[in-house]
Short mmCIF file of C-alpha atoms in Angstrom, two decimals:
data_model
loop_
_atom_site.label_atom_id
_atom_site.label_comp_id
_atom_site.label_asym_id
_atom_site.label_seq_id
_atom_site.Cartn_x
_atom_site.Cartn_y
_atom_site.Cartn_z
CA MET H 39 88.36 71.33 148.58
CA LEU H 40 87.01 69.62 145.47
CA PHE H 41 84.32 72.32 145.14
CA ARG H 42 86.99 75.07 145.26
CA SER H 43 89.07 73.32 142.62
CA VAL H 44 86.07 72.95 140.32
CA LEU H 45 85.10 76.58 140.91
CA PHE H 46 88.64 77.68 140.19
CA LEU H 47 88.70 75.74 136.91
CA ILE H 48 85.34 77.24 135.91
CA CYS H 49 86.68 80.71 136.61
CA ILE H 50 89.79 80.03 134.52
CA VAL H 51 87.68 78.78 131.61
CA LEU H 52 85.38 81.78 131.79
CA PHE H 53 88.35 84.12 131.98
CA CYS H 54 89.93 82.50 128.91
CA LEU H 55 86.66 82.79 126.99
CA ILE H 56 86.39 86.47 127.86
CA ILE H 57 89.99 87.11 126.87
CA HIS H 58 89.49 85.18 123.66
CA ARG H 59 86.42 87.23 122.77
CA LEU H 60 88.27 90.46 123.55
CA LEU H 61 91.10 89.40 121.25
CA VAL H 62 88.61 88.96 118.39
CA TYR H 63 87.30 92.47 119.04
CA THR H 64 90.89 93.74 119.13
CA ILE H 65 91.49 92.29 115.67
CA GLN H 66 88.42 94.11 114.40
CA ALA H 67 89.70 97.34 115.94
CA TYR H 68 93.09 96.94 114.19
CA LEU H 69 91.30 96.45 110.86
CA VAL H 70 89.35 99.68 111.39
CA LEU H 71 92.61 101.49 112.21
CA ALA H 72 94.25 100.09 109.10
CA ILE H 73 91.51 101.46 106.83
CA ARG H 74 91.61 104.77 108.66
CA GLU H 75 95.35 105.12 108.14
CA LEU H 76 95.03 104.21 104.47
CA ILE H 77 92.51 106.92 103.69
CA THR H 78 94.54 109.49 105.63
CA TRP H 79 97.59 108.67 103.48
CA THR H 80 99.72 107.16 106.24
CA ASN H 81 100.12 103.91 104.39
CA PHE H 82 103.02 102.56 106.44
CA LYS H 83 100.79 102.63 109.54
CA ALA H 84 97.97 101.03 107.56
CA TRP H 85 100.29 98.20 106.60
CA MET H 86 101.40 97.67 110.22
CA TYR H 87 97.89 97.68 111.67
CA ALA H 88 96.67 95.26 109.02
CA GLY H 89 99.65 93.02 109.65
CA THR H 90 98.96 92.97 113.38
CA ALA H 91 95.33 92.02 112.78
CA VAL H 92 96.32 89.24 110.38
CA ARG H 93 98.93 87.80 112.81
CA MET H 94 96.42 87.81 115.64
CA SER H 95 93.82 86.07 113.48
CA GLN H 96 96.36 83.42 112.55
CA ALA H 97 97.35 82.98 116.22
CA LEU H 98 93.70 82.36 117.09
CA HIS H 99 93.23 80.02 114.11
CA LEU H 100 90.30 82.02 112.82
CA GLY H 101 90.89 80.61 109.36
CA LEU H 102 90.02 77.08 110.49
CA GLU H 103 86.61 75.52 110.99
CA PHE H 104 87.54 72.73 113.44
CA ASN H 105 86.74 74.50 116.73
CA GLN H 106 83.40 73.22 118.06
CA ARG H 107 83.37 74.84 121.51
CA HIS H 108 81.76 78.05 120.36
CA SER H 109 78.09 78.77 119.80
CA PRO H 110 76.84 79.27 116.20
CA GLY H 111 76.86 83.03 116.73
CA GLN H 112 80.41 83.05 118.04
CA LYS H 113 81.58 80.83 115.20
CA GLU H 114 80.15 83.27 112.70
CA VAL H 115 81.81 86.22 114.43
CA ARG H 116 85.13 84.39 114.11
CA ARG H 117 84.46 83.60 110.45
CA ARG H 118 83.53 87.14 109.60
CA THR H 119 86.52 88.51 111.46
CA PHE H 120 88.80 86.23 109.45
CA TRP H 121 87.21 87.22 106.15
CA ALA H 122 87.47 90.87 107.13
CA CYS H 123 91.22 90.29 107.63
CA PHE H 124 91.27 88.63 104.20
CA VAL H 125 89.63 91.62 102.53
CA VAL H 126 91.71 94.27 104.29
CA ASP H 127 94.94 92.36 103.70
CA ARG H 128 94.39 92.35 99.95
CA LEU H 129 93.24 95.96 99.87
CA ILE H 130 96.13 97.34 101.94
CA SER H 131 98.75 95.10 100.31
CA TYR H 132 97.78 96.13 96.78
CA SER H 133 97.47 99.80 97.72
CA CYS H 134 100.90 99.81 99.39
CA ASN H 135 102.58 97.56 96.81
CA HIS H 136 103.29 94.69 99.25
CA SER H 137 102.75 90.94 99.11
CA PHE H 138 99.59 89.44 100.59
CA ALA H 139 99.91 88.16 104.14
CA ILE H 140 97.06 85.61 103.93
CA ASP H 141 97.48 82.78 101.50
CA GLN H 142 94.42 81.22 99.90
CA LYS H 143 95.42 77.81 101.24
CA SER H 144 95.07 79.06 104.81
CA ALA H 145 91.44 80.18 104.21
CA ARG H 146 89.79 76.92 105.28
CA VAL H 147 86.76 78.42 106.95
CA GLN H 148 83.22 78.72 105.60
CA LEU H 149 82.26 81.82 103.72
CA PRO H 150 79.99 84.21 105.72
CA CYS H 151 76.45 83.03 106.31
CA PRO H 152 73.32 84.95 105.31
CA GLU H 153 72.25 87.82 107.55
CA ASN H 154 69.11 86.06 108.80
CA SER H 155 71.12 83.04 109.98
CA PHE H 156 73.58 85.34 111.72
CA ALA H 157 70.88 87.43 113.39
CA PHE H 158 69.10 84.39 114.79
CA GLU H 159 72.39 82.55 115.58
CA GLU H 160 71.36 79.49 113.59
CA ALA H 161 73.76 76.67 112.89
CA TYR H 162 75.00 77.09 109.34
CA SER H 163 76.77 74.85 106.88
CA GLY H 164 77.68 76.70 103.72
CA PRO H 165 80.18 76.78 100.87
CA PHE H 166 83.92 77.33 101.08
CA LEU H 167 86.14 79.49 98.89
CA ASP H 168 87.13 76.57 96.68
CA ASN H 169 83.61 75.30 95.93
CA ILE H 170 81.45 78.45 95.75
CA ILE H 171 81.12 77.99 92.02
CA LEU H 172 78.89 74.96 92.74
CA HIS H 173 76.41 77.18 94.57
CA THR H 174 75.87 80.00 92.10
CA ASN H 175 72.19 79.05 91.80
CA GLN H 176 71.63 79.79 95.49
CA LEU H 177 71.98 83.57 95.54
CA SER H 178 68.83 84.13 97.59
CA GLN H 179 69.93 81.58 100.19
CA LEU H 180 73.60 82.63 100.42
CA GLY H 181 73.50 86.38 99.84
CA ILE H 182 76.02 88.34 97.80
CA VAL H 183 78.97 88.41 100.26
CA PRO H 184 80.30 84.89 99.49
CA PHE H 185 80.47 85.78 95.79
CA TYR H 186 82.12 89.10 96.60
CA ILE H 187 84.85 87.42 98.63
CA THR H 188 85.44 84.84 95.89
CA MET H 189 85.79 87.62 93.33
CA LEU H 190 88.22 89.36 95.67
CA GLN H 191 90.35 86.23 95.72
CA LEU H 192 90.38 85.97 91.93
CA TRP H 193 91.16 89.67 91.58
CA GLY H 194 93.96 89.28 94.14
CA ASP H 195 95.57 86.47 92.15
CA MET H 196 95.72 88.67 89.04
CA ALA H 197 96.73 91.81 90.91
CA ALA H 198 99.57 89.96 92.61
CA LEU H 199 101.07 89.19 89.18
CA HIS H 200 101.13 92.92 88.47
CA THR H 201 102.63 94.02 91.78
CA SER H 202 105.20 91.19 92.00
CA GLY H 203 107.05 92.20 88.83
CA GLY H 204 104.47 92.00 86.06
CA ARG H 205 105.63 90.71 82.73
CA ARG H 206 109.23 91.39 83.71
CA SER H 207 108.95 88.45 86.10
CA SER H 208 106.52 86.18 84.28
CA ARG H 209 108.37 83.33 82.53
CA TYR H 210 105.34 82.39 80.47
CA ALA H 211 103.67 84.19 77.60
CA PRO H 212 100.15 85.40 78.45
CA THR H 213 98.71 82.88 76.00
CA ASP H 214 100.62 79.93 77.47
CA PRO H 215 98.22 77.57 79.33
CA GLU H 216 101.04 76.82 81.80
CA GLY H 217 101.40 80.45 82.83
CA GLU H 218 99.77 82.13 85.81
CA PHE H 219 98.26 84.89 83.69
CA TYR H 220 96.42 82.42 81.49
CA LYS H 221 95.23 80.33 84.44
CA ASN H 222 94.03 83.32 86.41
CA ALA H 223 92.25 84.84 83.39
CA LYS H 224 90.55 81.51 82.74
CA ALA H 225 89.40 81.25 86.38
CA ILE H 226 87.99 84.77 86.24
CA ASP H 227 86.14 84.04 83.01
CA ASN H 228 84.71 80.80 84.43
CA PHE H 229 83.53 82.49 87.58
CA ALA H 230 82.06 85.45 85.68
CA SER H 231 80.15 83.17 83.34
CA SER H 232 78.73 81.20 86.28
CA LEU H 233 77.50 84.28 88.17
CA PRO H 234 73.73 84.56 88.48
CA PRO H 235 72.34 87.15 86.05
CA ARG H 236 71.27 89.34 88.99
CA LEU H 237 74.92 89.77 90.03
CA ARG H 238 76.05 91.22 86.71
CA TRP H 239 76.33 94.95 86.45
CA SER H 240 73.37 96.86 85.08
CA ALA H 241 71.40 99.84 86.31
CA GLN H 242 68.38 97.58 86.92
CA ASN H 243 70.34 95.08 89.01
CA TYR H 244 71.93 97.95 90.92
CA ARG H 245 68.52 99.28 91.91
CA LEU H 246 67.46 95.77 92.93
CA HIS H 247 70.42 95.38 95.30
CA GLN H 248 69.74 98.81 96.72
CA VAL H 249 66.32 97.51 97.82
CA THR H 250 67.89 94.42 99.46
CA GLY H 251 70.55 96.53 101.22
CA GLN H 252 73.45 94.88 99.38
CA ALA H 253 74.29 97.64 96.91
CA GLN H 254 77.82 98.25 98.28
CA ALA H 255 78.83 94.62 97.91
CA PHE H 256 77.27 94.54 94.46
CA VAL H 257 79.20 97.59 93.32
CA ASN H 258 82.48 96.32 94.74
CA LEU H 259 82.02 92.86 93.24
CA ASN H 260 81.60 94.25 89.74
CA LEU H 261 84.43 96.75 90.12
CA LEU H 262 86.71 93.91 91.18
CA LEU H 263 85.54 91.81 88.21
CA PHE H 264 86.24 94.56 85.68
CA HIS H 265 89.52 95.54 87.39
CA SER H 266 90.72 91.92 87.38
CA ARG H 267 90.44 92.03 83.58
CA CYS H 268 92.71 95.04 83.17
CA VAL H 269 95.04 95.27 86.19
CA MET H 270 97.53 92.78 84.69
CA HIS H 271 96.37 93.09 81.09
CA GLN H 272 97.71 96.64 81.03
CA GLU H 273 101.22 95.15 81.25
CA TYR H 274 100.73 93.96 77.67
CA LEU H 275 99.69 97.29 76.18
CA PRO H 276 102.47 98.08 73.70
CA GLN H 277 104.10 101.49 73.99
CA LEU H 278 105.57 103.37 71.01
CA ASP H 279 108.72 104.67 72.64
CA SER H 280 111.04 102.19 70.87
CA GLN H 281 109.90 103.53 67.50
CA TYR H 282 110.85 107.11 68.39
CA SER H 283 113.90 106.70 70.62
CA LEU H 284 117.03 108.43 69.39
CA ALA H 285 119.20 106.52 71.79
CA THR H 286 118.46 102.91 70.88
CA LEU H 287 122.14 102.14 70.68
CA GLN H 288 122.57 103.11 74.32
CA VAL H 289 119.61 101.11 75.64
CA ASP H 290 120.25 97.65 77.02
CA GLU H 291 118.81 95.27 74.45
CA ALA H 292 117.73 92.87 77.16
CA ALA H 293 115.47 95.59 78.62
CA SER H 294 113.37 95.43 75.45
CA TYR H 295 112.20 91.87 76.24
CA ASP H 296 110.24 90.51 79.16
CA ALA H 297 110.98 87.38 81.18
CA ALA H 298 109.06 85.24 78.66
CA GLY H 299 111.26 86.49 75.82
CA LEU H 300 108.51 88.62 74.29
CA SER H 301 109.34 92.05 72.98
CA LEU H 302 107.74 94.92 74.91
CA ASP H 303 106.19 95.83 71.53
CA TYR H 304 104.31 92.51 71.59
CA SER H 305 100.65 93.06 70.75
CA ASN H 306 97.78 90.65 71.41
CA VAL H 307 94.44 91.84 70.13
CA GLY H 308 92.43 89.70 72.57
CA ILE H 309 94.29 90.98 75.62
CA ILE H 310 94.14 94.59 74.45
CA GLU H 311 90.42 94.41 73.72
CA CYS H 312 89.69 92.74 77.06
CA CYS H 313 91.62 95.49 78.83
CA ILE H 314 89.90 98.32 76.94
CA ASP H 315 86.40 96.83 77.35
CA SER H 316 86.96 96.44 81.10
CA VAL H 317 88.25 100.00 81.39
CA HIS H 318 85.20 101.30 79.56
CA ALA H 319 82.97 99.27 81.92
CA ILE H 320 84.69 100.79 84.97
CA THR H 321 84.32 104.27 83.45
CA ASP H 322 80.63 103.72 82.72
CA MET H 323 80.00 102.46 86.27
CA ALA H 324 81.78 105.44 87.79
CA THR H 325 79.94 107.87 85.52
CA MET H 326 76.51 106.45 86.39
CA LEU H 327 77.13 106.49 90.14
CA THR H 328 78.73 109.95 90.08
CA HIS H 329 75.74 111.41 88.25
CA GLY H 330 73.33 109.71 90.62
CA SER H 331 72.15 110.55 94.12
CA ALA H 332 74.32 111.30 97.13
CA GLN H 333 73.94 107.68 98.16
CA ASP H 334 75.14 106.50 94.74
CA GLN H 335 78.20 108.73 95.01
CA GLN H 336 78.94 107.45 98.49
CA LEU H 337 78.75 103.81 97.33
CA LEU H 338 81.33 104.58 94.65
CA GLN H 339 83.78 106.10 97.08
CA SER H 340 85.83 103.16 98.28
CA PRO H 341 89.52 102.19 98.14
CA PHE H 342 88.67 99.28 95.81
CA ALA H 343 86.91 101.70 93.48
CA ALA H 344 89.90 104.07 93.65
CA ASN H 345 92.29 101.30 92.55
CA ALA H 346 90.03 100.45 89.63
CA LEU H 347 89.61 104.08 88.63
CA VAL H 348 93.38 104.73 88.70
CA THR H 349 94.00 101.77 86.39
CA ALA H 350 91.14 102.80 84.11
CA ALA H 351 92.45 106.37 83.88
CA ALA H 352 95.96 105.11 83.11
CA VAL H 353 94.63 102.95 80.26
CA GLN H 354 92.61 105.93 78.95
CA LEU H 355 95.90 107.85 78.75
CA TRP H 356 97.45 104.96 76.82
CA ILE H 357 94.56 105.09 74.38
CA LEU H 358 94.91 108.84 74.04
CA TYR H 359 98.62 108.74 73.16
CA THR H 360 98.95 105.46 71.23
CA GLN H 361 95.66 104.33 69.61
CA THR H 362 94.02 105.44 66.39
CA CYS H 363 91.04 103.08 66.12
CA ASP H 364 87.30 103.66 65.80
CA LYS H 365 86.72 101.74 69.01
CA CYS H 366 88.95 104.11 71.00
CA PRO H 367 88.47 107.72 69.82
CA LYS H 368 91.16 109.92 71.31
CA ASP H 369 88.76 112.70 72.25
CA VAL H 370 86.63 110.20 74.17
CA ALA H 371 89.69 108.81 75.95
CA GLU H 372 90.78 112.32 76.91
CA SER H 373 87.31 113.13 78.24
CA ASN H 374 87.13 109.84 80.16
CA PHE H 375 90.50 110.43 81.77
CA ALA H 376 89.49 113.93 82.85
CA GLN H 377 86.23 112.58 84.29
CA LEU H 378 87.91 109.80 86.26
CA LEU H 379 90.46 112.28 87.62
CA ASP H 380 87.71 114.67 88.63
CA ILE H 381 85.89 111.86 90.50
CA ILE H 382 88.99 111.07 92.51
CA ARG H 383 89.62 114.75 93.18
CA SER H 384 86.08 115.12 94.48
CA TRP H 385 87.02 112.75 97.33
CA GLN H 386 89.87 114.91 98.56
CA HIS H 387 87.75 116.89 101.06
CA ARG H 388 87.01 113.62 102.92
CA TRP H 389 90.00 111.40 102.13
CA ARG H 390 93.52 112.77 102.17
CA VAL H 391 94.75 109.76 100.21
CA ALA H 392 92.69 110.95 97.23
CA CYS H 393 95.34 113.66 96.86
CA ALA H 394 97.94 110.91 96.31
CA TRP H 395 95.85 109.16 93.68
CA ALA H 396 95.15 112.42 91.83
CA GLU H 397 98.84 113.38 91.94
CA THR H 398 99.81 110.00 90.52
CA LEU H 399 97.46 110.36 87.53
CA GLU H 400 98.65 113.91 86.86
CA MET H 401 102.27 112.79 86.89
CA LEU H 402 101.48 109.89 84.63
CA ARG H 403 99.84 112.27 82.18
CA LYS H 404 103.01 114.41 82.15
CA LEU H 405 105.19 111.38 81.57
CA TYR H 406 103.07 110.38 78.56
CA SER H 407 103.08 113.98 77.32
CA PHE H 408 106.86 114.19 77.45
CA SER H 409 107.34 110.70 76.05
CA TYR H 410 105.21 111.32 72.96
CA GLY H 411 106.37 114.81 72.21
CA THR H 412 103.37 116.96 73.18
CA GLY H 413 104.73 118.34 76.43
CA VAL H 414 106.84 121.42 77.01
CA THR H 415 109.60 121.83 79.56
CA ALA H 416 107.71 124.54 81.38
CA ASP H 417 105.11 121.96 82.38
CA PHE H 418 107.71 119.90 84.13
CA ASP H 419 109.24 122.91 85.88
CA TYR H 420 105.79 123.41 87.41
CA TRP H 421 106.04 120.08 89.15
CA GLU H 422 109.69 120.48 90.06
CA THR H 423 109.18 123.74 91.96
CA GLY H 424 106.57 122.10 94.17
CA THR H 425 103.70 124.46 93.34
CA ASP H 426 101.23 121.68 92.86
CA GLU H 427 97.49 122.00 93.13
CA ILE H 428 97.32 120.37 96.53
CA THR H 429 99.57 122.86 98.33
CA GLU H 430 97.95 125.81 96.62
CA SER H 431 94.42 124.85 97.58
CA PRO H 432 93.41 126.63 100.82
CA THR H 433 90.76 123.99 101.51
CA LEU H 434 93.15 121.05 101.20
CA VAL H 435 96.45 122.34 102.52
CA GLU H 436 95.67 121.37 106.13
CA GLU H 437 94.42 117.93 105.14
CA ALA H 438 97.19 117.20 102.65
CA ALA H 439 100.12 118.10 104.88
CA ASP H 440 101.29 116.83 108.21
CA ALA H 441 102.43 118.89 111.17
CA ASN H 442 105.74 119.64 109.48
CA GLY H 443 104.09 120.89 106.32
CA ALA H 444 105.22 117.90 104.23
CA HIS H 445 103.00 115.48 102.41
CA PRO H 446 102.67 112.06 104.07
CA GLY H 447 103.87 108.85 102.52
CA LEU H 448 107.19 106.99 102.36
CA SER H 449 110.20 109.22 101.80
CA ASP H 450 113.74 108.72 100.52
CA GLY H 451 114.98 107.44 103.84
CA ASP H 452 112.52 104.54 103.86
CA GLY H 453 114.33 102.29 101.42
CA ILE H 454 112.62 103.50 98.26
CA ALA H 455 114.24 102.27 95.06
CA ASP H 456 116.41 104.66 93.10
CA PRO H 457 114.41 105.64 89.98
CA SER H 458 117.56 105.64 87.87
CA THR H 459 117.70 101.86 88.30
CA ILE H 460 114.38 101.50 86.49
CA ALA H 461 114.76 100.13 82.96
CA GLN H 462 114.68 102.93 80.42
CA ARG H 463 111.62 101.71 78.54
CA LEU H 464 108.39 103.64 78.95
CA HIS H 465 106.64 100.42 80.09
CA ASP H 466 108.80 100.35 83.21
CA LYS H 467 108.38 104.04 83.94
CA VAL H 468 104.60 103.78 83.78
CA ARG H 469 104.79 100.83 86.19
CA GLY H 470 107.06 102.79 88.48
CA ILE H 471 104.45 105.53 88.79
CA LEU H 472 101.34 103.36 89.01
CA LEU H 473 102.70 100.85 91.52
CA ASN H 474 103.62 103.49 94.09
CA PRO H 475 100.82 106.09 94.24
CA LEU H 476 101.25 106.55 98.02
CA TYR H 477 104.84 107.73 97.91
CA ALA H 478 105.46 111.19 99.36
CA THR H 479 104.88 114.00 96.85
CA ASP H 480 108.54 115.07 96.71
CA VAL H 481 109.61 111.48 96.02
CA LYS H 482 107.09 111.15 93.16
CA LYS H 483 108.29 114.44 91.68
CA ARG H 484 111.92 113.33 91.85
CA ASN H 485 111.02 110.03 90.18
CA LEU H 486 109.16 111.84 87.41
CA ARG H 487 112.18 114.11 86.85
CA VAL H 488 114.47 111.12 86.45
CA TYR H 489 112.03 109.33 84.12
CA CYS H 490 111.62 112.38 81.93
CA ARG H 491 115.37 112.88 81.55
CA THR H 492 115.54 109.75 79.45
CA VAL H 493 112.64 110.22 77.07
CA TRP H 494 113.61 110.72 73.47
CA GLN H 495 112.68 114.39 72.95
CA HIS H 496 114.75 115.55 75.92
CA MET H 497 117.74 113.61 74.65
CA TRP H 498 117.24 115.55 71.45
CA ASN H 499 117.19 118.78 73.43
CA MET H 500 120.44 117.88 75.14
CA TRP H 501 122.11 117.44 71.75
CA SER H 502 120.70 120.60 70.16
CA PHE H 503 122.82 123.68 69.70
CA GLU H 504 120.33 126.07 71.32
CA PRO H 505 120.71 126.75 75.05
CA LEU H 506 117.95 125.33 77.21
CA GLU H 507 116.31 126.74 80.30
CA SER H 508 114.66 123.47 81.30
CA PHE H 509 115.42 121.08 84.10
CA ASP H 510 117.98 119.33 81.86
CA SER H 511 120.29 122.32 81.85
CA ASP H 512 121.54 121.36 85.31
CA LEU H 513 122.17 117.83 84.10
CA ILE H 514 124.19 119.12 81.14
CA VAL H 515 126.36 121.24 83.44
CA GLU H 516 126.98 118.30 85.75
CA GLU H 517 127.91 116.00 82.88
CA SER H 518 130.14 118.61 81.27
CA ALA H 519 131.97 119.15 84.59
CA GLY H 520 132.48 115.41 84.85
CA GLU H 521 133.99 115.20 81.41
CA THR H 522 136.34 118.11 82.18
CA ARG H 523 137.53 116.39 85.32
#
C-alpha cells in the first residue's frame, strides 16, 4: 500500500513537471504568434497573443529567481522565456499604442546567461536588470544580450512617455531634474557612456559582431539607443503653425501650452540637436545596411528598426519644412526621408505591416505639405478617393487586403478616437498620425481629411470668393445648410 502511494505521488510530480514544461513552451508559441500577427498587420491579434503569453509567464512566476527545484538548464529556459515576454511586450505595446504589461519592478530574474553556459547547462550567477551597469567591463563573459535587454528597458521608459500623452501629459519641463523626461534621458546617457567601446555603432564593430554571431543584437541595441534619444525628444520640436494661422482667435488658448505650462513654440537647442543627431545616426545605420549584402539588409528588417525609421523619417520631414540651418540642409532632409520611406517600402513583399508604416509616412508628408502651404488640394483628393499605391500595386494587393478586400487594422467600430477631438495645433495632428500607424487605411485617410480641414491655408480657401472643387466644398455646403436652418 505504501509503495503504491509513493508511486502515485511520483507520477503526480512527474505529470506536474511535464505540464509545467509544456506551459513554458506554450508561452513561447504565443510569442511567436504575436510577432507573426504584428508583421501581417493584424495588430489586435498581436496584442492579444502577447497579453496571453505575459499573463501565463506571470502565473508561472517566470520573473522570479527563487525557484530552486529546476536544473540549471531549465532555469535558463524559464529566464529566457520571461525576457522574451519582456521584449515582445514592449515591441507590441509600442507598435499598437498600448501600455506595457510587464513592469520593470516585476523583472526580478537574472539576465540571460552566455551561450556556452546555456549549452552546457552550467550553473550561472549573473547580473540583474538594475545592476548591469556594474558589469560593463565583462562583455566577453556576459555576451551582448544582457546589454540589449537593458537598453530595451531604457528605451521603453522614454517611449512610454511619448505614447502615454507626451508633453501634453508631462507636468515637468524637459529640463526639470524632477521630471521623468530628464531622469530617463540621464539614465540613457549614463548607460551609453558606460557601454564597452565594442558595443558602440561603427562599421568595424558591426563586422566584429558578425563574426561572433551577435550582429542582430548589436544592430537592435544601437537602434534602440538612437531611437531612445529622439522618440520623446520629437515632442519638443517646435512647429511654425501658430505663426501662420489665420484663425488664432478661434483656437483654444490652452491648447497652445503643454501640461508643464510651456508654449508649443518652446525651443531647446540641446533637445533639438540631440534629436537631430540621433535621427542622422539612424539614417546612416539604415543606409549602410541597405547598401550592404543580403544578410545586412535582413538584419535591418525588424519591427524595432521600423519604429526607429518611422520616427527618423518624421523628423526629417520636420527639418524639411521648418529648419534653415547649415546642419540640416533641406535637400538632404528630403533625400533622407525618401530613402527611409523606400527602405520600408522594400519590406512590403515580405511584411504586410510595412504597407501601414509606408502609408503613415506618406500621410504625414501630406499633412506637412498642406500645413506649410506647399500642397495642392488635388493631392488630398488622391488620398480621399482611395486610389493609394497599395491597392494599385498588383504584387501587393493580395497581401495588403483581407478576404473582404479591405485593409487590416482597427476600424471605426473599434473605439478609435474621433479625430475632430484632437487639439487643433499641428503638434497634436502629427502625434495623431505617428502614434497610430496600424489603423486601417480608411480610418487614417479620414483622420488626415479632418486634420487638413483645419490647417491655415484651407481656412483661407474657405473664406475666398472663388469657388473650390476641393474636399472642403462639401464642408462649406454642410455649414451653409446648417446656418440656413
